[in-house]
Amino acid sequence: MVCLGRICPDMLINGPIDANPYSIRLNSDGRTGAVAAISAQPPESFSASLLRSLLLLLLLLQSDTFDESCESGGMENENETNTEPVEAEVNPWEVSGKIDYDKLIDKFGCQRLDQSLIDRVHRLTSRPPHVFLRRGVFFAHRDLNEILDAYERGDKFYLYTGRGPSSEALHLGHLVPFMFTKYLQDAFKVPLVIQLTDDEKCMWKNLSVEESQRLARENAKDIIACGFDITRTFIFSDFDYVGGAFYKNMVKVSKCVTYNKVVGIFGFTGEDHIGKVSFPPVQAVPSFPSSFPHLFSGKENLRCLIPCAIDQDPYFRMTRDVAPRIGYHKPALIESSFFPALQGDTGKMSASDPNSAIYVTDTPKEIKDKINKYAFTGGQDTKEKQRLYGANLEVDIPVKYLSFFLDDDDELEYIKQEYGSGRMLTFDVKKRLIDLLTELVERHKRARATVTEEMVDAFMAARPLPSMFS
Amino acid sequence: MGYTKEQLLAHLQELRIDFIKYDHPVVLTVEAQAKYVGNVGSALSKNLFLKDKKHRYYIISALPETKVDLKVLSQRLGLGKGGLRMAPEEALGEILQVPLGCVTPFSLVNESARNVSLLLDQGFKSQESCIFHPLANDTSISLQAIDLDAYLISIGREPIYVDLEATPKVGKDQPPDLAAFAPSESIALPDYAEKIPPSESLPKSHVPTNSKPKEVKVAKPAKATTAKVAKVEKEKEKSLVGSVPLAPFSDVDQFAEEILNKTSALLLSEITEDSIKQHGEELGSMVSNTIRKRLSNELKNLAVMFKNTSYTEGFSAGIHYQQKQDSHLWGNTLDL
């Protein structure tokens, strides 16, 4: 929903049209929806129609300027009579369809991460920016500039990311945000909190409490294996940690979000149980330092940066809307695109289809087979055609995967040139990818083997972290 | 008498089965074996010789990293909980006719092992090749899983592959899924002592994943020891396994060795005739830069795991110390 500057967003409710003659539903293009909605109104008095015209005028004036501070509210209006073709679905529980990231940025209202920002990060951290930044994997942000401004002034920040432990099998797509977060932790030398939303998975995937807790611990081991520094990292599971100061913040946030709002953002229906409806604050409050008194007491002004995939944006739009109302900084975000499935560009890797992804438990042979058999390529059907026409790099999955994981810019460029022109064959590109991924997975397995139950306990203990900023 | 190694190898050759033979000093554990054949690009195997209460015997052959839970396996075979235990050493000689530390699928060639069930880890199938002892501890042979199958079929046995780590529910409506693979006949042995010495139960090896029968934790039969003792033993085993971290992340020497190994390997691979010709005097700084570029991340990852391991050990020690202090305090209070 678009908010009209000072007018309270709750006035523009997403209720059914006939319930309130003033309710104006908007399509993402702002205009046609309003007109369509209004034309369906029942006959009304003169003053009402005057008011309505004024509102409409105000709307038309405002529709070009999406006020950033009120961009909370979901754009996922599935019930609309849309003139546009079927859109890709992007929300925290479903990602499908061919995703146009530019449109998504516009629709969600976040900013593109441009080269000047990347250069700035390079300068501030005195180390080369992470491969995911260079290749545009992390491509959108909110308020990253403010975080960097504060950092330059000497005001540090903390990182917050998380995982919903719905399965034991982690694939490379799951590792992406963690790999990037580790880089941020090392580059900026800041602390990190990692939330394991076992309660969310218990509710949404209908797991037992014990099973979701068990999965959370298992996932924690893979997360730890990514190489987080135990002197700067606190991992917590909702079932274990919610309470105390954390819960107080949850209630503060809950009071600021109406039922209708949360329905509008997340698309809940009357059939959904109340656990789901009251979950969003759980994911919101780790953005506030006062939720972690054992870490940040006395540092109420500390800012938060959230690396996440862009489908989590709705939670944090809601959080950013609420934050100033309860006296907290808005959390900043740095968002990634989706890691494509082996079979192609549509949607993201799914833990339920083993051949759509490379898992961190795959053997070298399995990786080889999966890439060779299931990776969608842009190469031509025959060697001869390949030499003639070259490969279609737009849809080629091996090249896409290489752009995620091949650190050497020059080598990647070389491969793209040779493969695109046809001098290199699909087989060679796949081979390079197989070697790279095998090395990555083996390294992960090795690190995973060193994670003991004691280590998990230590990471998850609510303990002070005295050297978290040094 | 029992089949010999030479007879087995000849038999394999007759069947035109390709294998690679490695000779080495006598080894009794997978760890020791790994020192000699761990790097040949073949998967090692750990082989367990087990017995149930009805004097039926099993060989479980698995990849070293596969977790084999005897309790789960026991249920899956329809033996109830705690129905499986390590077979006594004597059975090794009597039934399999192999020496200690030499349990191997090949031992089924012996007539005496006719009724021993063999369960193979399905993980073998995805390996290029696997390593087993050919009826002797001073040799290892590596061959493909399908060739092992061929051999087993040639001696009248059916190769059975199982997901050893699966934990399916076994209950009223879910019959034990491996019950069909339990032997149909039991094997009577001259009456050796049933008692299994409890001192064998704690693993000595550094690495939690265990190897040949001697070192594997013994599954405690419920009636032999009191429930409390069994529980304490289990807790100890569990905590021991949990708290022994993997070198080179806890051992300083091994950590340093690991770094030096990686660095010198890269160094040696970079200094070739070509590169000397190409860079001449600049070779030093060239190689230095390459090493930095290629190893920097890897060494940092090593270091962070080392750091995390050390912190964890300190943290655990602190917690236990605190608990002891607290209980001490309570103890004193109660005395008053």
PDB file of C-alpha atoms in Angstrom, chain B residues 15-232:
ATOM      1  CA  LEU B  15      36.413 -63.945 -12.126  1.00  0.00           C
ATOM      2  CA  ARG B  16      38.188 -61.168 -14.010  1.00  0.00           C
ATOM      3  CA  ILE B  17      37.504 -58.748 -11.229  1.00  0.00           C
ATOM      4  CA  ASP B  18      39.759 -55.705 -11.305  1.00  0.00           C
ATOM      5  CA  PHE B  19      41.286 -54.802  -8.017  1.00  0.00           C
ATOM      6  CA  ILE B  20      44.306 -52.952  -6.775  1.00  0.00           C
ATOM      7  CA  LYS B  21      46.369 -54.613  -4.078  1.00  0.00           C
ATOM      8  CA  TYR B  22      48.213 -52.679  -1.433  1.00  0.00           C
ATOM      9  CA  ASP B  23      50.629 -54.303   0.957  1.00  0.00           C
ATOM     10  CA  HIS B  24      51.398 -52.674   4.250  1.00  0.00           C
ATOM     11  CA  PRO B  25      52.301 -53.502   7.817  1.00  0.00           C
ATOM     12  CA  VAL B  26      49.653 -55.260   9.860  1.00  0.00           C
ATOM     13  CA  VAL B  27      46.858 -52.877  10.820  1.00  0.00           C
ATOM     14  CA  LEU B  28      44.057 -53.446  13.274  1.00  0.00           C
ATOM     15  CA  THR B  29      42.007 -50.291  12.862  1.00  0.00           C
ATOM     16  CA  VAL B  30      40.627 -48.123  10.077  1.00  0.00           C
ATOM     17  CA  GLU B  31      42.741 -45.280  11.398  1.00  0.00           C
ATOM     18  CA  ALA B  32      45.917 -47.289  11.058  1.00  0.00           C
ATOM     19  CA  GLN B  33      44.857 -48.585   7.681  1.00  0.00           C
ATOM     20  CA  ALA B  34      44.173 -45.028   6.568  1.00  0.00           C
ATOM     21  CA  LYS B  35      47.806 -44.149   7.119  1.00  0.00           C
ATOM     22  CA  TYR B  36      48.761 -46.479   4.322  1.00  0.00           C
ATOM     23  CA  VAL B  37      45.841 -46.495   1.951  1.00  0.00           C
ATOM     24  CA  GLY B  38      43.840 -43.472   3.033  1.00  0.00           C
ATOM     25  CA  ASN B  39      44.974 -41.380   0.080  1.00  0.00           C
ATOM     26  CA  VAL B  40      44.615 -43.727  -2.828  1.00  0.00           C
ATOM     27  CA  GLY B  41      41.298 -42.243  -3.893  1.00  0.00           C
ATOM     28  CA  SER B  42      39.276 -45.134  -2.604  1.00  0.00           C
ATOM     29  CA  ALA B  43      36.794 -45.267   0.244  1.00  0.00           C
ATOM     30  CA  LEU B  44      37.853 -47.140   3.340  1.00  0.00           C
ATOM     31  CA  SER B  45      35.417 -49.401   5.112  1.00  0.00           C
ATOM     32  CA  LYS B  46      34.709 -50.168   8.702  1.00  0.00           C
ATOM     33  CA  ASN B  47      33.525 -53.718   9.296  1.00  0.00           C
ATOM     34  CA  LEU B  48      31.613 -54.841  12.346  1.00  0.00           C
ATOM     35  CA  PHE B  49      31.072 -58.455  13.325  1.00  0.00           C
ATOM     36  CA  LEU B  50      27.929 -58.656  15.394  1.00  0.00           C
ATOM     37  CA  LYS B  51      25.930 -61.288  17.172  1.00  0.00           C
ATOM     38  CA  ASP B  52      22.394 -61.428  18.466  1.00  0.00           C
ATOM     39  CA  LYS B  53      20.808 -63.213  21.361  1.00  0.00           C
ATOM     40  CA  LYS B  54      19.856 -66.153  19.222  1.00  0.00           C
ATOM     41  CA  HIS B  55      23.463 -66.790  18.252  1.00  0.00           C
ATOM     42  CA  ARG B  56      23.035 -65.451  14.797  1.00  0.00           C
ATOM     43  CA  TYR B  57      25.882 -63.450  13.307  1.00  0.00           C
ATOM     44  CA  TYR B  58      26.112 -60.386  11.103  1.00  0.00           C
ATOM     45  CA  ILE B  59      28.754 -58.465   9.235  1.00  0.00           C
ATOM     46  CA  ILE B  60      27.993 -54.777   8.830  1.00  0.00           C
ATOM     47  CA  SER B  61      30.284 -53.176   6.312  1.00  0.00           C
ATOM     48  CA  ALA B  62      30.108 -49.400   6.108  1.00  0.00           C
ATOM     49  CA  LEU B  63      31.946 -46.239   5.133  1.00  0.00           C
ATOM     50  CA  PRO B  64      33.915 -44.996   8.118  1.00  0.00           C
ATOM     51  CA  GLU B  65      31.858 -41.838   8.391  1.00  0.00           C
ATOM     52  CA  THR B  66      28.494 -43.611   8.341  1.00  0.00           C
ATOM     53  CA  LYS B  67      26.924 -43.644  11.787  1.00  0.00           C
ATOM     54  CA  VAL B  68      26.006 -47.161  12.756  1.00  0.00           C
ATOM     55  CA  ASP B  69      23.671 -47.225  15.722  1.00  0.00           C
ATOM     56  CA  LEU B  70      23.466 -50.770  17.020  1.00  0.00           C
ATOM     57  CA  LYS B  71      20.243 -50.050  18.890  1.00  0.00           C
ATOM     58  CA  VAL B  72      18.493 -48.793  15.780  1.00  0.00           C
ATOM     59  CA  LEU B  73      19.882 -51.600  13.670  1.00  0.00           C
ATOM     60  CA  SER B  74      18.793 -54.108  16.240  1.00  0.00           C
ATOM     61  CA  GLN B  75      15.230 -52.860  16.049  1.00  0.00           C
ATOM     62  CA  ARG B  76      15.250 -52.750  12.281  1.00  0.00           C
ATOM     63  CA  LEU B  77      16.361 -56.357  12.198  1.00  0.00           C
ATOM     64  CA  GLY B  78      13.501 -57.315  14.470  1.00  0.00           C
ATOM     65  CA  LEU B  79      15.713 -58.106  17.422  1.00  0.00           C
ATOM     66  CA  GLY B  80      14.143 -55.595  19.751  1.00  0.00           C
ATOM     67  CA  LYS B  81      16.229 -52.959  21.493  1.00  0.00           C
ATOM     68  CA  GLY B  82      19.683 -53.985  22.587  1.00  0.00           C
ATOM     69  CA  GLY B  83      19.532 -57.223  20.651  1.00  0.00           C
ATOM     70  CA  LEU B  84      22.827 -56.705  18.877  1.00  0.00           C
ATOM     71  CA  ARG B  85      26.266 -56.759  20.348  1.00  0.00           C
ATOM     72  CA  MET B  86      29.798 -57.140  19.177  1.00  0.00           C
ATOM     73  CA  ALA B  87      30.625 -60.757  18.576  1.00  0.00           C
ATOM     74  CA  PRO B  88      33.271 -62.221  20.854  1.00  0.00           C
ATOM     75  CA  GLU B  89      36.809 -62.494  19.517  1.00  0.00           C
ATOM     76  CA  GLU B  90      36.615 -66.244  19.440  1.00  0.00           C
ATOM     77  CA  ALA B  91      33.772 -66.109  16.963  1.00  0.00           C
ATOM     78  CA  LEU B  92      36.023 -64.242  14.592  1.00  0.00           C
ATOM     79  CA  GLY B  93      38.367 -67.145  14.364  1.00  0.00           C
ATOM     80  CA  GLU B  94      35.746 -69.896  14.501  1.00  0.00           C
ATOM     81  CA  ILE B  95      33.184 -68.489  12.133  1.00  0.00           C
ATOM     82  CA  LEU B  96      34.876 -65.992   9.870  1.00  0.00           C
ATOM     83  CA  GLN B  97      38.308 -67.586  10.096  1.00  0.00           C
ATOM     84  CA  VAL B  98      40.085 -64.284   9.988  1.00  0.00           C
ATOM     85  CA  PRO B  99      42.414 -62.698  12.504  1.00  0.00           C
ATOM     86  CA  LEU B 100      41.514 -59.827  14.802  1.00  0.00           C
ATOM     87  CA  GLY B 101      40.937 -56.539  13.028  1.00  0.00           C
ATOM     88  CA  CYS B 102      40.285 -58.296   9.757  1.00  0.00           C
ATOM     89  CA  VAL B 103      36.513 -58.511   9.456  1.00  0.00           C
ATOM     90  CA  THR B 104      35.697 -58.318   5.774  1.00  0.00           C
ATOM     91  CA  PRO B 105      32.841 -59.251   3.445  1.00  0.00           C
ATOM     92  CA  PHE B 106      35.230 -61.661   1.746  1.00  0.00           C
ATOM     93  CA  SER B 107      35.233 -63.859   4.819  1.00  0.00           C
ATOM     94  CA  LEU B 108      31.833 -65.150   3.769  1.00  0.00           C
ATOM     95  CA  VAL B 109      33.614 -67.452   1.364  1.00  0.00           C
ATOM     96  CA  ASN B 110      34.254 -69.791   4.293  1.00  0.00           C
ATOM     97  CA  GLU B 111      31.780 -72.618   4.807  1.00  0.00           C
ATOM     98  CA  SER B 112      31.679 -71.787   8.498  1.00  0.00           C
ATOM     99  CA  ALA B 113      30.276 -68.344   7.669  1.00  0.00           C
ATOM    100  CA  ARG B 114      27.458 -69.759   5.600  1.00  0.00           C
ATOM    101  CA  ASN B 115      24.804 -68.395   7.927  1.00  0.00           C
ATOM    102  CA  VAL B 116      26.313 -64.999   8.588  1.00  0.00           C
ATOM    103  CA  SER B 117      24.248 -62.121   7.223  1.00  0.00           C
ATOM    104  CA  LEU B 118      26.053 -59.363   5.399  1.00  0.00           C
ATOM    105  CA  LEU B 119      24.668 -55.829   5.265  1.00  0.00           C
ATOM    106  CA  LEU B 120      26.502 -53.334   3.095  1.00  0.00           C
ATOM    107  CA  ASP B 121      26.331 -49.540   3.420  1.00  0.00           C
ATOM    108  CA  GLN B 122      24.513 -48.135   0.430  1.00  0.00           C
ATOM    109  CA  GLY B 123      27.045 -45.357   0.552  1.00  0.00           C
ATOM    110  CA  PHE B 124      29.484 -47.764  -1.094  1.00  0.00           C
ATOM    111  CA  LYS B 125      27.514 -47.559  -4.285  1.00  0.00           C
ATOM    112  CA  SER B 126      28.291 -43.917  -4.797  1.00  0.00           C
ATOM    113  CA  GLN B 127      31.992 -44.410  -4.287  1.00  0.00           C
ATOM    114  CA  GLU B 128      34.366 -44.949  -7.183  1.00  0.00           C
ATOM    115  CA  SER B 129      35.901 -47.858  -5.319  1.00  0.00           C
ATOM    116  CA  CYS B 130      36.115 -49.266  -1.817  1.00  0.00           C
ATOM    117  CA  ILE B 131      38.800 -50.883   0.250  1.00  0.00           C
ATOM    118  CA  PHE B 132      38.573 -54.180   2.160  1.00  0.00           C
ATOM    119  CA  HIS B 133      40.976 -56.646   3.720  1.00  0.00           C
ATOM    120  CA  PRO B 134      41.387 -59.770   1.590  1.00  0.00           C
ATOM    121  CA  LEU B 135      41.344 -62.132   4.570  1.00  0.00           C
ATOM    122  CA  ALA B 136      44.590 -60.700   5.894  1.00  0.00           C
ATOM    123  CA  ASN B 137      45.557 -57.641   7.873  1.00  0.00           C
ATOM    124  CA  ASP B 138      48.705 -56.882   5.959  1.00  0.00           C
ATOM    125  CA  THR B 139      46.982 -56.229   2.688  1.00  0.00           C
ATOM    126  CA  SER B 140      44.142 -54.081   1.442  1.00  0.00           C
ATOM    127  CA  ILE B 141      42.448 -54.313  -1.873  1.00  0.00           C
ATOM    128  CA  SER B 142      40.338 -51.688  -3.554  1.00  0.00           C
ATOM    129  CA  LEU B 143      37.618 -52.617  -5.980  1.00  0.00           C
ATOM    130  CA  GLN B 144      34.318 -51.322  -7.246  1.00  0.00           C
ATOM    131  CA  ALA B 145      31.121 -52.110  -5.379  1.00  0.00           C
ATOM    132  CA  ILE B 146      29.686 -53.866  -8.406  1.00  0.00           C
ATOM    133  CA  ASP B 147      32.698 -56.130  -8.475  1.00  0.00           C
ATOM    134  CA  LEU B 148      32.234 -56.971  -4.836  1.00  0.00           C
ATOM    135  CA  ASP B 149      28.674 -57.878  -5.751  1.00  0.00           C
ATOM    136  CA  ALA B 150      29.908 -60.115  -8.516  1.00  0.00           C
ATOM    137  CA  TYR B 151      32.195 -61.910  -6.117  1.00  0.00           C
ATOM    138  CA  LEU B 152      29.505 -62.395  -3.527  1.00  0.00           C
ATOM    139  CA  ILE B 153      27.147 -63.800  -6.124  1.00  0.00           C
ATOM    140  CA  SER B 154      29.857 -66.178  -7.257  1.00  0.00           C
ATOM    141  CA  ILE B 155      30.073 -67.644  -3.771  1.00  0.00           C
ATOM    142  CA  GLY B 156      26.318 -67.982  -3.565  1.00  0.00           C
ATOM    143  CA  ARG B 157      25.583 -64.900  -1.491  1.00  0.00           C
ATOM    144  CA  GLU B 158      23.281 -62.030  -2.292  1.00  0.00           C
ATOM    145  CA  PRO B 159      24.726 -58.535  -1.899  1.00  0.00           C
ATOM    146  CA  ILE B 160      22.409 -56.467   0.257  1.00  0.00           C
ATOM    147  CA  TYR B 161      22.776 -52.694   0.464  1.00  0.00           C
ATOM    148  CA  VAL B 162      21.084 -50.775   3.206  1.00  0.00           C
ATOM    149  CA  ASP B 163      20.815 -47.191   4.336  1.00  0.00           C
ATOM    150  CA  LEU B 164      22.513 -47.749   7.652  1.00  0.00           C
ATOM    151  CA  GLU B 165      21.767 -44.318   8.996  1.00  0.00           C
ATOM    152  CA  ALA B 166      18.039 -44.467   8.413  1.00  0.00           C
ATOM    153  CA  THR B 167      15.921 -44.552  11.539  1.00  0.00           C
ATOM    154  CA  PRO B 168      12.505 -45.777  10.476  1.00  0.00           C
ATOM    155  CA  LYS B 169       9.903 -46.201  13.159  1.00  0.00           C
ATOM    156  CA  VAL B 170       9.433 -49.778  14.242  1.00  0.00           C
ATOM    157  CA  GLY B 171       6.178 -50.538  15.960  1.00  0.00           C
ATOM    158  CA  LYS B 172       2.828 -52.244  15.758  1.00  0.00           C
ATOM    159  CA  ASP B 173       2.052 -51.004  12.310  1.00  0.00           C
ATOM    160  CA  GLN B 174       5.582 -50.643  11.034  1.00  0.00           C
ATOM    161  CA  PRO B 175       7.362 -54.015  10.918  1.00  0.00           C
ATOM    162  CA  PRO B 176      11.141 -53.981  11.185  1.00  0.00           C
ATOM    163  CA  ASP B 177      12.349 -53.221   7.682  1.00  0.00           C
ATOM    164  CA  LEU B 178      15.466 -55.353   7.769  1.00  0.00           C
ATOM    165  CA  ALA B 179      13.924 -58.394   9.428  1.00  0.00           C
ATOM    166  CA  ALA B 180      14.182 -60.351   6.192  1.00  0.00           C
ATOM    167  CA  PHE B 181      17.950 -60.115   6.319  1.00  0.00           C
ATOM    168  CA  ALA B 182      18.443 -61.763   9.663  1.00  0.00           C
ATOM    169  CA  PRO B 183      19.979 -65.238   9.246  1.00  0.00           C
ATOM    170  CA  SER B 184      17.594 -68.155   9.189  1.00  0.00           C
ATOM    171  CA  GLU B 185      19.857 -70.347  11.246  1.00  0.00           C
ATOM    172  CA  SER B 186      21.905 -69.759  14.312  1.00  0.00           C
ATOM    173  CA  ILE B 187      25.477 -70.883  14.762  1.00  0.00           C
ATOM    174  CA  ALA B 188      26.416 -72.861  17.817  1.00  0.00           C
ATOM    175  CA  LEU B 189      29.831 -72.159  19.191  1.00  0.00           C
ATOM    176  CA  PRO B 190      31.726 -73.946  21.921  1.00  0.00           C
ATOM    177  CA  ASP B 191      30.574 -72.263  25.106  1.00  0.00           C
ATOM    178  CA  TYR B 192      32.695 -69.183  25.638  1.00  0.00           C
ATOM    179  CA  ALA B 193      31.955 -66.661  28.369  1.00  0.00           C
ATOM    180  CA  GLU B 194      29.019 -64.425  27.447  1.00  0.00           C
ATOM    181  CA  LYS B 195      30.283 -61.534  29.477  1.00  0.00           C
ATOM    182  CA  ILE B 196      31.858 -58.762  27.474  1.00  0.00           C
ATOM    183  CA  PRO B 197      34.534 -56.911  29.428  1.00  0.00           C
ATOM    184  CA  PRO B 198      33.198 -53.393  30.096  1.00  0.00           C
ATOM    185  CA  SER B 199      36.613 -51.782  29.777  1.00  0.00           C
ATOM    186  CA  GLU B 200      36.402 -52.151  26.030  1.00  0.00           C
ATOM    187  CA  SER B 201      33.502 -49.766  25.831  1.00  0.00           C
ATOM    188  CA  LEU B 202      35.296 -46.452  25.839  1.00  0.00           C
ATOM    189  CA  PRO B 203      36.871 -45.406  22.564  1.00  0.00           C
ATOM    190  CA  LYS B 204      40.564 -44.723  22.627  1.00  0.00           C
ATOM    191  CA  SER B 205      40.922 -43.204  19.263  1.00  0.00           C
ATOM    192  CA  HIS B 206      41.081 -39.466  18.821  1.00  0.00           C
ATOM    193  CA  VAL B 207      38.568 -39.464  16.042  1.00  0.00           C
ATOM    194  CA  PRO B 208      35.001 -40.219  17.161  1.00  0.00           C
ATOM    195  CA  THR B 209      34.144 -42.442  14.173  1.00  0.00           C
ATOM    196  CA  ASN B 210      35.329 -45.894  15.077  1.00  0.00           C
ATOM    197  CA  SER B 211      36.898 -48.751  13.245  1.00  0.00           C
ATOM    198  CA  LYS B 212      37.397 -52.477  13.676  1.00  0.00           C
ATOM    199  CA  PRO B 213      35.572 -54.579  16.295  1.00  0.00           C
ATOM    200  CA  LYS B 214      38.126 -54.207  19.024  1.00  0.00           C
ATOM    201  CA  GLU B 215      37.771 -50.476  19.352  1.00  0.00           C
ATOM    202  CA  VAL B 216      34.052 -50.095  18.714  1.00  0.00           C
ATOM    203  CA  LYS B 217      31.869 -49.219  21.666  1.00  0.00           C
ATOM    204  CA  VAL B 218      30.135 -52.260  23.042  1.00  0.00           C
ATOM    205  CA  ALA B 219      26.363 -52.031  23.148  1.00  0.00           C
ATOM    206  CA  LYS B 220      25.493 -52.829  26.719  1.00  0.00           C
ATOM    207  CA  PRO B 221      22.909 -55.586  27.153  1.00  0.00           C
ATOM    208  CA  ALA B 222      20.234 -54.326  29.510  1.00  0.00           C
ATOM    209  CA  LYS B 223      20.392 -57.235  31.904  1.00  0.00           C
ATOM    210  CA  ALA B 224      24.132 -57.589  32.327  1.00  0.00           C
ATOM    211  CA  THR B 225      24.651 -54.277  34.076  1.00  0.00           C
ATOM    212  CA  THR B 226      22.314 -52.270  36.212  1.00  0.00           C
ATOM    213  CA  ALA B 227      20.339 -49.634  34.350  1.00  0.00           C
ATOM    214  CA  LYS B 228      22.040 -46.803  36.210  1.00  0.00           C
ATOM    215  CA  VAL B 229      25.536 -47.959  35.368  1.00  0.00           C
ATOM    216  CA  ALA B 230      24.588 -48.418  31.757  1.00  0.00           C
ATOM    217  CA  LYS B 231      23.167 -44.904  31.678  1.00  0.00           C
ATOM    218  CA  VAL B 232      26.306 -43.452  33.214  1.00  0.00           C
TER     219      VAL B 232
END
